[in-house]
Short mmCIF file of C-alpha atoms in Angstrom, two decimals:
data_model
loop_
_atom_site.label_atom_id
_atom_site.label_comp_id
_atom_site.label_asym_id
_atom_site.label_seq_id
_atom_site.Cartn_x
_atom_site.Cartn_y
_atom_site.Cartn_z
CA MET J 17 6.57 185.62 57.17
CA ARG J 18 8.44 188.31 58.98
CA TRP J 19 9.85 188.30 62.60
CA ARG J 20 10.19 191.02 64.52
CA ASP J 21 11.52 189.83 67.98
CA GLY J 22 13.58 187.07 68.97
CA ASN J 23 11.31 184.60 70.10
CA VAL J 24 11.93 182.09 66.95
CA MET J 25 15.76 182.36 67.16
CA MET J 26 15.47 181.47 71.18
CA LEU J 27 13.57 178.51 70.24
CA PHE J 28 16.14 177.43 67.57
CA ARG J 29 18.59 177.55 70.18
CA ILE J 30 16.56 175.59 72.52
CA ALA J 31 15.71 172.79 69.38
CA ILE J 32 19.74 172.92 68.67
CA PHE J 33 20.42 172.40 72.50
CA ALA J 34 17.94 169.39 72.73
CA ILE J 35 19.32 167.86 69.59
CA VAL J 36 22.84 168.23 71.02
CA LEU J 37 21.91 166.65 74.12
CA SER J 38 20.15 163.57 72.47
CA VAL J 39 23.06 162.95 70.52
CA PHE J 40 25.68 163.32 73.25
CA GLY J 41 23.75 162.05 75.86
CA PHE J 42 23.61 158.71 74.42
CA ALA J 43 27.46 158.96 72.83
CA ASP J 44 29.30 156.12 74.08
CA SER J 45 32.27 156.48 76.45
CA ALA J 46 35.66 154.85 75.62
CA SER J 47 34.47 151.78 76.94
CA ALA J 48 33.07 149.25 74.36
CA PHE J 49 29.60 148.70 73.84
CA ALA J 50 28.35 145.82 74.76
CA ARG J 51 24.98 144.00 75.48
CA PRO J 52 24.44 140.94 77.80
CA GLN J 53 24.20 137.84 75.63
CA ALA J 54 22.02 135.01 76.43
CA GLY J 55 21.71 131.52 74.45
CA GLY J 56 24.37 132.12 72.29
CA ALA J 57 26.46 135.36 70.41
CA GLY J 58 24.61 137.97 68.81
CA GLN J 59 21.54 136.66 70.79
CA SER J 60 20.16 138.97 73.60
CA SER J 61 17.54 137.48 76.22
CA ILE J 62 14.05 138.19 75.83
CA ASN J 63 13.83 139.02 79.59
CA ASP J 64 16.42 141.66 79.11
CA THR J 65 15.46 145.09 80.21
CA SER J 66 18.94 146.23 80.83
CA LEU J 67 19.81 150.19 79.35
CA ASN J 68 22.79 150.03 77.43
CA VAL J 69 25.05 152.76 75.91
CA PRO J 70 24.87 152.77 71.97
CA THR J 71 27.59 153.09 70.26
CA ARG J 72 28.65 156.33 67.92
CA ASN J 73 27.55 154.41 64.77
CA GLU J 74 24.60 153.35 66.17
CA VAL J 75 23.68 156.92 67.17
CA ALA J 76 24.64 158.23 63.60
CA ARG J 77 22.32 155.73 62.01
CA VAL J 78 19.61 156.91 64.31
CA ILE J 79 20.29 160.75 63.54
CA PHE J 80 20.58 160.33 59.86
CA LEU J 81 17.38 158.15 59.64
CA ARG J 82 19.49 155.32 57.83
CA ASP J 83 17.00 152.39 58.83
CA TYR J 84 13.78 152.19 56.76
CA ASN J 85 11.78 151.43 60.45
CA THR J 86 13.55 154.20 62.11
CA ARG J 87 12.96 156.84 59.27
CA VAL J 88 9.24 155.61 59.41
CA VAL J 89 8.95 155.81 63.28
CA VAL J 90 10.55 158.92 63.56
CA LEU J 91 9.04 160.80 60.67
CA GLY J 92 5.95 159.69 61.63
CA THR J 93 6.09 160.98 65.20
CA THR J 94 7.59 164.42 64.39
CA LEU J 95 4.47 165.06 61.88
CA LEU J 96 2.38 163.80 64.77
CA GLY J 97 3.66 166.45 67.11
CA LEU J 98 3.63 169.09 64.19
CA ALA J 99 0.21 168.55 63.88
CA ALA J 100 -0.60 168.28 67.83
CA GLY J 101 1.38 171.43 68.42
CA THR J 102 -0.69 173.45 65.94
CA ILE J 103 -4.00 172.54 66.79
CA GLY J 104 -3.08 171.97 70.56
CA ALA J 105 -2.56 176.09 70.46
CA PHE J 106 -5.91 176.99 69.59
CA MET J 107 -7.44 174.42 72.28
CA LEU J 108 -5.23 176.22 75.10
CA LEU J 109 -6.28 179.55 74.27
CA ARG J 110 -9.93 178.59 74.04
CA LYS J 111 -9.51 177.03 77.42
CA ARG J 112 -10.47 173.45 76.00
CA ALA J 113 -7.33 171.76 77.12
CA LEU J 114 -9.19 168.69 79.01
CA MET J 115 -11.58 168.48 76.09
CA GLY J 116 -8.58 166.74 74.34
CA ASP J 117 -8.33 163.82 77.37
CA ALA J 118 -12.16 163.30 77.13
CA LEU J 119 -12.00 162.90 73.34
CA SER J 120 -9.17 160.34 73.50
CA HIS J 121 -10.71 158.25 76.18
CA ALA J 122 -13.94 158.02 74.16
CA THR J 123 -12.43 156.61 71.25
CA LEU J 124 -11.51 153.30 73.29
CA PRO J 125 -15.26 151.90 73.01
CA GLY J 126 -15.02 152.70 69.11
CA ILE J 127 -11.94 150.76 68.83
CA GLY J 128 -13.56 147.67 70.59
CA LEU J 129 -17.09 147.68 68.82
CA ALA J 130 -15.17 148.08 65.64
CA PHE J 131 -13.10 144.99 66.19
CA ILE J 132 -16.05 143.01 67.19
CA VAL J 133 -18.24 144.25 64.13
CA ALA J 134 -15.32 143.45 61.71
CA VAL J 135 -14.81 140.01 63.27
CA ARG J 136 -18.75 139.22 63.06
CA MET J 137 -18.66 140.30 59.69
CA GLY J 138 -15.70 137.78 58.82
CA GLY J 139 -13.50 140.61 58.14
CA ASP J 140 -9.57 141.33 59.98
CA GLY J 141 -10.77 142.88 63.40
CA LYS J 142 -7.26 144.56 64.07
CA SER J 143 -7.23 146.26 60.39
CA LEU J 144 -5.90 149.74 61.38
CA PRO J 145 -8.42 151.91 59.51
CA VAL J 146 -11.21 149.57 60.76
CA LEU J 147 -10.28 150.70 64.00
CA LEU J 148 -9.40 153.95 63.53
CA THR J 149 -12.92 154.55 61.77
CA GLY J 150 -14.58 153.11 65.15
CA ALA J 151 -12.33 155.43 66.89
CA VAL J 152 -13.59 158.55 65.22
CA ILE J 153 -17.29 157.80 65.61
CA THR J 154 -17.14 157.45 69.25
CA GLY J 155 -14.71 160.10 69.66
CA VAL J 156 -17.02 162.29 67.58
CA LEU J 157 -20.39 161.52 69.58
CA GLY J 158 -17.85 162.38 73.04
CA VAL J 159 -17.36 165.59 71.84
CA LEU J 160 -21.09 166.28 70.89
CA ALA J 161 -21.82 164.70 74.36
CA VAL J 162 -19.49 167.29 76.28
CA LEU J 163 -21.30 170.05 74.22
CA ALA J 164 -24.79 168.88 74.49
CA ILE J 165 -24.14 168.83 78.29
CA ARG J 166 -22.71 172.06 78.48
CA ASN J 167 -25.11 173.75 76.36
CA PHE J 168 -28.22 172.29 76.99
CA THR J 169 -28.01 172.08 80.82
CA ARG J 170 -26.81 173.62 83.49
CA LEU J 171 -24.05 171.60 84.18
CA LYS J 172 -20.42 173.24 83.56
CA GLU J 173 -17.86 171.74 81.07
CA ASP J 174 -15.48 170.55 83.50
CA ALA J 175 -18.68 168.17 84.88
CA ALA J 176 -19.42 167.15 81.19
CA LEU J 177 -15.96 166.43 80.69
CA GLY J 178 -15.79 164.26 83.72
CA ILE J 179 -18.96 162.39 82.64
CA VAL J 180 -18.28 161.81 79.20
CA LEU J 181 -14.46 160.87 79.92
CA SER J 182 -15.21 158.21 83.06
CA VAL J 183 -18.84 156.75 80.96
CA PHE J 184 -16.93 156.41 77.72
CA PHE J 185 -13.62 154.93 79.18
CA GLY J 186 -15.63 152.48 81.53
CA ALA J 187 -17.74 151.47 78.13
CA GLY J 188 -14.26 150.68 76.31
CA VAL J 189 -12.94 148.57 79.15
CA ALA J 190 -15.99 146.66 79.57
CA ILE J 191 -16.13 146.05 75.72
CA LEU J 192 -12.69 144.74 75.56
CA GLY J 193 -13.71 142.55 78.11
CA VAL J 194 -16.24 140.95 75.97
CA ILE J 195 -13.57 140.83 73.45
CA GLN J 196 -11.59 138.59 75.39
CA LYS J 197 -14.04 136.09 75.76
CA MET J 198 -14.83 135.78 72.27
CA GLY J 199 -14.15 132.16 70.45
CA THR J 200 -13.22 133.85 67.66
CA GLY J 201 -10.62 136.75 68.41
CA SER J 202 -8.87 138.11 71.55
CA ALA J 203 -8.22 141.79 72.45
CA ALA J 204 -4.42 140.71 72.15
CA GLY J 205 -2.90 143.91 70.44
CA LEU J 206 -5.78 146.32 71.14
CA GLU J 207 -4.18 147.31 74.72
CA SER J 208 -1.50 148.62 72.55
CA PHE J 209 -3.90 152.13 71.95
CA ILE J 210 -4.19 152.55 75.10
CA TYR J 211 -0.55 153.03 75.89
CA GLY J 212 0.78 153.50 72.47
CA LYS J 213 2.96 151.21 70.27
CA THR J 214 5.38 153.55 68.15
CA ALA J 215 7.57 150.70 67.07
CA SER J 216 4.98 148.62 65.25
CA MET J 217 4.13 151.84 62.90
CA LEU J 218 3.98 151.06 59.30
CA SER J 219 4.57 153.37 56.33
CA SER J 220 0.79 153.15 55.63
CA ASP J 221 0.88 154.67 59.26
CA ALA J 222 3.37 157.35 58.63
CA TRP J 223 1.52 158.57 55.21
CA LEU J 224 -1.62 158.19 57.24
CA ILE J 225 -0.30 161.00 60.08
CA ALA J 226 1.55 163.03 57.32
CA GLY J 227 -1.94 163.49 55.43
CA ALA J 228 -3.67 164.48 58.79
CA ALA J 229 -0.93 166.85 59.61
CA VAL J 230 -1.30 168.54 56.46
CA VAL J 231 -4.89 168.75 56.64
CA VAL J 232 -4.77 170.05 60.25
CA ILE J 233 -2.23 172.82 59.41
CA VAL J 234 -3.92 173.93 56.11
CA ALA J 235 -7.33 174.37 57.85
CA CYS J 236 -5.49 176.37 61.23
CA ILE J 237 -3.85 178.37 58.43
CA LEU J 238 -7.05 179.03 56.15
CA MET J 239 -9.21 179.61 59.55
CA PHE J 240 -6.71 181.34 61.45
CA LYS J 241 -8.67 184.70 62.08
CA GLU J 242 -12.13 182.56 62.76
CA PHE J 243 -10.18 180.80 65.24
CA THR J 244 -8.50 183.44 66.56
CA LEU J 245 -12.05 185.25 67.28
CA LEU J 246 -13.21 182.48 68.62
CA CYS J 247 -10.24 181.97 71.05
CA PHE J 248 -10.02 185.40 72.28
CA ASP J 249 -13.66 186.93 72.18
CA PRO J 250 -16.49 184.10 71.32
CA ALA J 251 -19.30 186.57 72.80
CA TYR J 252 -18.28 189.36 70.28
CA ALA J 253 -18.20 186.46 67.82
CA ILE J 254 -21.98 185.50 68.74
CA SER J 255 -23.12 189.23 68.42
CA GLU J 256 -21.44 189.75 65.20
CA GLY J 257 -23.34 186.59 63.92
CA TRP J 258 -20.28 184.19 63.60
CA PRO J 259 -21.59 180.41 63.60
CA VAL J 260 -19.48 180.00 66.85
CA PHE J 261 -21.10 176.42 67.67
CA MET J 262 -20.07 175.25 63.83
CA LEU J 263 -16.51 176.57 64.41
CA ASP J 264 -16.16 174.82 67.66
CA LEU J 265 -17.29 171.57 66.18
CA ILE J 266 -14.31 172.22 63.22
CA MET J 267 -11.86 172.96 66.00
CA MET J 268 -12.70 169.73 67.67
CA ALA J 269 -13.12 167.75 64.35
CA LEU J 270 -9.36 168.51 64.00
CA VAL J 271 -8.53 167.61 67.46
CA VAL J 272 -10.23 164.45 66.81
CA ALA J 273 -8.31 163.70 63.53
CA VAL J 274 -5.02 164.63 65.62
CA THR J 275 -6.20 162.08 68.78
CA VAL J 276 -7.21 159.36 66.48
CA ILE J 277 -4.07 159.57 64.17
CA GLY J 278 -1.96 159.54 67.36
CA LEU J 279 -3.35 156.52 69.46
CA GLN J 280 -1.00 154.21 67.80
CA ALA J 281 1.99 156.48 68.42
CA VAL J 282 1.66 157.34 72.00
CA GLY J 283 -1.94 155.95 73.12
CA LEU J 284 -5.12 157.84 74.14
CA ILE J 285 -3.98 158.33 77.59
CA LEU J 286 -0.73 160.25 76.63
CA ILE J 287 -1.99 161.84 73.42
CA ILE J 288 -3.34 164.67 75.70
CA ALA J 289 0.23 165.88 76.54
CA LEU J 290 1.23 165.94 73.02
CA LEU J 291 -1.81 168.35 72.50
CA ILE J 292 -1.30 170.39 75.29
CA THR J 293 2.59 170.31 76.69
CA PRO J 294 3.88 172.13 73.49
CA ALA J 295 1.43 174.70 73.61
CA ALA J 296 1.72 175.52 76.93
CA ALA J 297 5.62 175.64 76.54
CA ALA J 298 5.05 177.96 73.51
CA ARG J 299 3.09 180.20 75.46
CA PHE J 300 6.42 181.64 77.34
CA TRP J 301 8.24 182.51 74.24
CA THR J 302 5.77 184.93 72.77
CA GLU J 303 2.84 187.11 73.10
CA ARG J 304 1.70 187.13 69.67
CA LEU J 305 -0.83 184.08 68.28
CA SER J 306 1.18 183.31 65.52
CA HIS J 307 4.01 183.33 66.65
CA MET J 308 2.57 180.87 69.63
CA ILE J 309 1.17 178.64 66.83
CA VAL J 310 4.53 178.09 65.04
CA ALA J 311 6.81 177.51 68.39
CA SER J 312 4.17 175.36 69.36
CA ALA J 313 4.20 173.22 66.30
CA LEU J 314 8.44 173.54 66.31
CA ILE J 315 8.39 172.18 70.13
CA GLY J 316 5.76 169.60 69.09
CA ALA J 317 7.79 168.13 66.33
CA LEU J 318 10.76 168.17 68.26
CA SER J 319 9.42 165.88 70.94
CA GLY J 320 8.48 163.66 68.67
CA TRP J 321 11.61 163.45 66.97
CA ILE J 322 13.79 163.13 70.28
CA GLY J 323 11.14 160.73 72.06
CA ALA J 324 11.39 158.46 68.77
CA ALA J 325 15.31 158.49 68.34
CA ALA J 326 15.51 157.67 72.22
CA SER J 327 13.41 154.97 71.86
CA ALA J 328 15.12 153.75 68.59
CA LEU J 329 18.95 153.93 70.58
CA GLN J 330 16.76 152.20 73.59
CA PRO J 331 14.52 149.70 72.32
CA ASN J 332 13.36 148.83 76.04
CA LEU J 333 12.00 152.37 76.34
CA PRO J 334 8.48 152.85 75.55
CA ALA J 335 8.60 155.55 72.64
CA GLY J 336 5.21 156.98 73.55
CA ALA J 337 6.26 157.75 77.36
CA ILE J 338 9.83 159.05 76.08
CA ILE J 339 7.92 161.64 73.43
CA VAL J 340 5.69 162.99 76.52
CA VAL J 341 8.91 163.21 78.88
CA THR J 342 10.66 165.20 76.19
CA ALA J 343 7.58 167.50 75.64
CA ALA J 344 7.69 168.07 79.62
CA PHE J 345 11.19 168.81 79.28
CA LEU J 346 11.07 171.21 76.92
CA PHE J 347 8.30 172.99 78.57
CA VAL J 348 10.30 172.98 81.91
CA LEU J 349 13.19 174.57 79.62
CA SER J 350 10.64 176.94 78.31
CA MET J 351 9.00 177.89 81.82
CA PHE J 352 12.71 178.95 82.97
CA LEU J 353 13.77 180.55 80.15
CA GLY J 354 10.88 182.08 78.02
CA SER J 355 11.72 185.26 76.61
CA LYS J 356 8.18 186.60 77.44
CA ARG J 357 6.60 184.80 80.69
CA GLY J 358 10.03 182.51 81.79
CA VAL J 359 10.73 182.93 85.24
CA LEU J 360 14.07 184.05 84.91
CA ARG J 361 12.86 186.89 82.89
CA ARG J 362 10.08 187.79 85.57
CA LEU J 363 12.62 187.69 88.27
CA VAL J 364 14.77 189.59 86.17
CA ALA J 365 12.09 192.62 85.64
CA HIS J 366 10.77 192.05 88.85
CA ARG J 367 14.58 193.10 90.44
CA TYR J 368 14.76 195.84 87.87
CA LEU J 369 11.25 197.26 89.04
CA ALA J 370 12.00 196.90 92.70
CA ARG J 371 16.07 198.92 92.11
CA ASN J 372 13.87 201.27 90.19
CA ILE J 373 11.32 202.02 92.84
CA ALA J 374 13.86 202.03 95.08
CA ARG J 375 16.00 204.66 93.19
CA GLN J 376 12.83 206.96 92.80
CA ASN J 377 11.65 206.74 96.56
CA LEU J 378 15.34 207.64 97.74
CA LEU J 379 15.30 210.61 94.98
CA ARG J 380 11.65 211.78 96.17
CA ALA J 381 12.74 211.77 100.12
CA ILE J 382 15.59 214.06 99.40
CA PHE J 383 13.39 216.38 97.18
CA GLU J 384 10.55 216.41 99.82
CA TRP J 385 12.91 217.11 102.24
CA SER J 386 14.74 219.90 100.86
CA GLU J 387 11.39 221.15 99.81
CA ALA J 388 10.03 221.34 103.51
CA ALA J 389 13.39 222.93 104.26
CA GLY J 390 12.80 225.35 101.58
CA LYS J 391 16.60 224.45 100.17
CA ASP J 392 17.83 223.12 96.70
CA PRO J 393 18.17 219.50 97.16
CA ARG J 394 21.58 220.23 95.03
CA LEU J 395 23.02 222.47 97.70
CA GLU J 396 21.80 221.18 100.84
CA GLY J 397 20.30 217.59 101.65
CA PRO J 398 19.39 215.28 104.21
CA SER J 399 21.54 212.66 106.26
CA ARG J 400 20.88 209.30 106.50
CA GLU J 401 19.11 209.31 109.70
CA GLU J 402 16.64 211.97 107.99
CA ILE J 403 16.32 209.54 104.79
CA LEU J 404 15.28 206.56 107.16
CA LEU J 405 12.63 208.74 109.03
CA GLU J 406 11.01 209.29 105.36
CA ARG J 407 11.15 205.62 104.17
CA SER J 408 10.76 202.59 105.88
CA TRP J 409 13.99 200.85 105.12
CA SER J 410 16.55 199.47 107.30
CA PRO J 411 19.85 200.76 107.43
CA ALA J 412 21.20 198.02 105.19
CA GLN J 413 18.85 198.37 102.53
CA LEU J 414 19.37 202.56 102.37
CA LYS J 415 23.30 202.05 101.93
CA ARG J 416 22.44 199.71 99.12
CA VAL J 417 20.00 202.08 97.59
CA LEU J 418 22.42 205.30 98.11
CA ASP J 419 25.27 202.90 96.54
CA ARG J 420 23.37 202.27 93.73
CA ALA J 421 22.50 205.64 93.03
CA GLU J 422 25.93 207.21 93.81
CA ARG J 423 26.99 204.60 90.64
CA ASP J 424 24.69 205.97 88.51
CA GLU J 425 25.89 209.65 89.18
CA LEU J 426 22.18 210.49 90.68
CA VAL J 427 23.33 211.32 94.31
CA TYR J 428 26.66 212.20 95.88
CA GLU J 429 27.69 212.63 99.76
CA VAL J 430 29.42 215.67 101.06
CA ALA J 431 31.85 215.80 103.83
CA ASP J 432 29.39 216.37 106.72
CA GLY J 433 27.46 213.10 105.71
CA THR J 434 24.48 214.74 104.14
CA TRP J 435 23.31 213.90 100.64
CA ARG J 436 22.64 215.74 97.57
CA VAL J 437 21.11 215.39 94.22
CA THR J 438 23.29 215.85 90.64
CA ASP J 439 21.58 217.95 88.33
CA VAL J 440 20.63 214.50 86.65
CA GLY J 441 19.29 213.41 89.84
CA LEU J 442 16.99 216.50 90.37
CA THR J 443 15.67 216.20 86.87
CA ASP J 444 14.56 212.41 87.85
CA ALA J 445 13.58 213.53 91.16
CA ALA J 446 11.27 216.38 89.86
CA ARG J 447 9.68 214.14 87.55
CA THR J 448 9.45 211.29 89.96
CA VAL J 449 7.24 213.75 92.42
CA ARG J 450 5.18 215.39 89.92
CA ASN J 451 4.06 212.00 88.80
CA HIS J 452 3.06 211.38 92.46
CA ARG J 453 1.35 214.62 93.07
CA LEU J 454 -0.32 214.41 89.45
CA TRP J 455 -2.05 210.73 90.92
CA GLU J 456 -2.88 212.31 94.23
CA ALA J 457 -4.42 214.91 92.68
CA TYR J 458 -6.24 212.69 90.62
CA LEU J 459 -7.29 210.34 93.41
CA ILE J 460 -8.36 213.71 95.63
CA ASN J 461 -10.38 215.43 93.10
CA TYR J 462 -12.14 212.65 90.93
CA ALA J 463 -12.00 209.42 93.71
CA ASP J 464 -12.99 211.46 96.83
CA ILE J 465 -10.03 210.04 98.94
CA ALA J 466 -8.84 212.33 101.66
CA PRO J 467 -5.70 213.82 101.41
CA SER J 468 -4.35 212.53 104.48
CA HIS J 469 -4.86 208.95 102.99
CA VAL J 470 -4.16 209.65 99.45
CA ASP J 471 -0.13 209.44 99.97
CA ARG J 472 0.11 205.64 100.49
CA ASP J 473 -2.16 204.69 97.22
CA ALA J 474 -0.21 207.35 95.06
CA ASP J 475 3.28 205.51 96.34
CA THR J 476 2.16 202.12 94.90
CA ILE J 477 1.08 203.35 91.69
CA GLU J 478 3.47 206.50 90.45
CA HIS J 479 6.39 204.11 89.64
CA VAL J 480 4.07 202.40 86.45
CA LEU J 481 2.48 205.67 85.10
CA GLY J 482 3.23 205.61 81.19
CA ARG J 483 3.23 208.95 78.97
CA ASP J 484 -0.30 208.51 78.15
CA ILE J 485 -1.56 208.55 81.66
CA VAL J 486 0.70 211.26 82.69
CA SER J 487 -0.82 213.08 79.82
CA LYS J 488 -4.04 212.48 81.02
CA LEU J 489 -3.62 213.59 84.28
CA GLU J 490 -1.72 216.96 83.24
CA ALA J 491 -5.25 217.42 81.39
CA LEU J 492 -7.49 217.00 83.89
CA ILE J 493 -5.45 218.86 86.56
CA ALA J 494 -4.24 221.69 84.44
CA GLU J 495 -7.39 223.78 84.98
CA GLN J 496 -6.64 224.14 88.74
CA GLN J 497 -2.86 224.33 88.63
CA PRO J 498 -1.73 225.92 85.58
CA GLY J 499 2.24 226.10 84.76
CA LEU J 500 3.49 224.26 87.47
CA VAL J 501 6.34 221.88 87.19
CA VAL J 502 5.71 219.99 90.11
CA PRO J 503 2.50 220.78 91.71
CA PRO J 504 2.42 221.43 95.62
CA SER J 505 1.72 218.47 98.07
CA PRO J 506 -1.84 218.14 99.26
CA HIS J 507 -0.39 216.94 102.71
CA LEU J 508 2.34 217.37 104.60
CA VAL J 509 5.94 216.67 103.35
CA GLY J 510 9.71 216.49 104.75
CA VAL J 511 10.93 215.38 108.24
CA LYS J 512 11.16 218.87 109.33
CA THR J 513 7.71 220.10 108.61
CA ARG J 514 6.09 216.64 109.74
CA MET J 515 7.81 216.70 112.96
CA ALA J 516 6.80 220.80 113.84
CA PRO J 517 4.42 221.15 116.55
#
């Protein structure tokens, strides 16, 4: 795949930064690593909840996955984040962000019912395949309930999500209460599906996550075109005869798969964050869907990797919560530093646009003043006071605008205190005035706006006119004003003309 912009490279820089942060953030200081001991050397107190600084050797063992259990947990959560980020991008664009939340809560009664059925049949009620099968069944029922309420009643999707989420979760809690009173078993361990228990992940669980991740990624690749149409224009898809309802079910089935395999890692409460947060973070980096999906998958995988590694270094920290916090950190980082929609980029773009507008307004004020006086703006121009009458600036603002325009060699000040434009400034001024008056002429002739009111409306739009729009305006106005480089103003311009009796 060929990348035409720097979004992915920027994302890799974030990944490297986060990895370095995770390594050096836990690196030990000059002091030796020590753990509080209780009951004898080498034995930690069971009530010890303190956070300890790991040694470099411990950091290296986690980073390079030297321990078997660490390798299983880190790779499992990384693959989970990869799958969740991939399908989560489509969920976000489909405006189904809360569907995953309702789905995850709908799995709880299935887990409880599967436990009861397995115990009644004499089997192992805590068998993971049995519990996940029950979670899948009630999760699918929850999705179907949401779709049925939305499609066959007048209730909107948010109401359907709230109903299904609360009812299914309440039923799950009630079933767990029943299990507590059963003589043949207890609910001990089942609560881990609510909050997650990453440290208990087995190699079979990791292989299950890997298989589900492969299925989700392959399905998203094969159905990329269909999912894209479903996310951006479902009405057009319906008009073209596409099976929108079936595509919705397939997408939700993939969400069910990711949700169910993520129950043990992060729990049914936090799985929604792993589905949505990476996709939301990726949205700040790119405008292309394919790039967004890749970025979302990478952010999800990175969140799982860092969260599991941090939990391995600090066993007292719950891995599921740390994974979600890491994803939130990457989201905040993307929100500020994103190359397409980041806050800093938007601030810089807004500042640049404001300066460009101020410069164009200055050039137009000088041009129109000279036009009203019948002078060449390169030979005679207005003073500061006369420019202030043209524009609603303070003296300090005008000074900043003049200084910037002078640095750009667009204007210069002469000995008598007046300002004139250079040859380059005259070219820019003529283009700005021309675009302004083309838009004025269009508003007057085609929008029935009075000439006395058109100046303000044109002033707000002239700075963002593209070449295509200017060409269309020229074609519309050409018959009425042929051969004019700068059309005449439909209203009075210039200080002297406006102040004339």
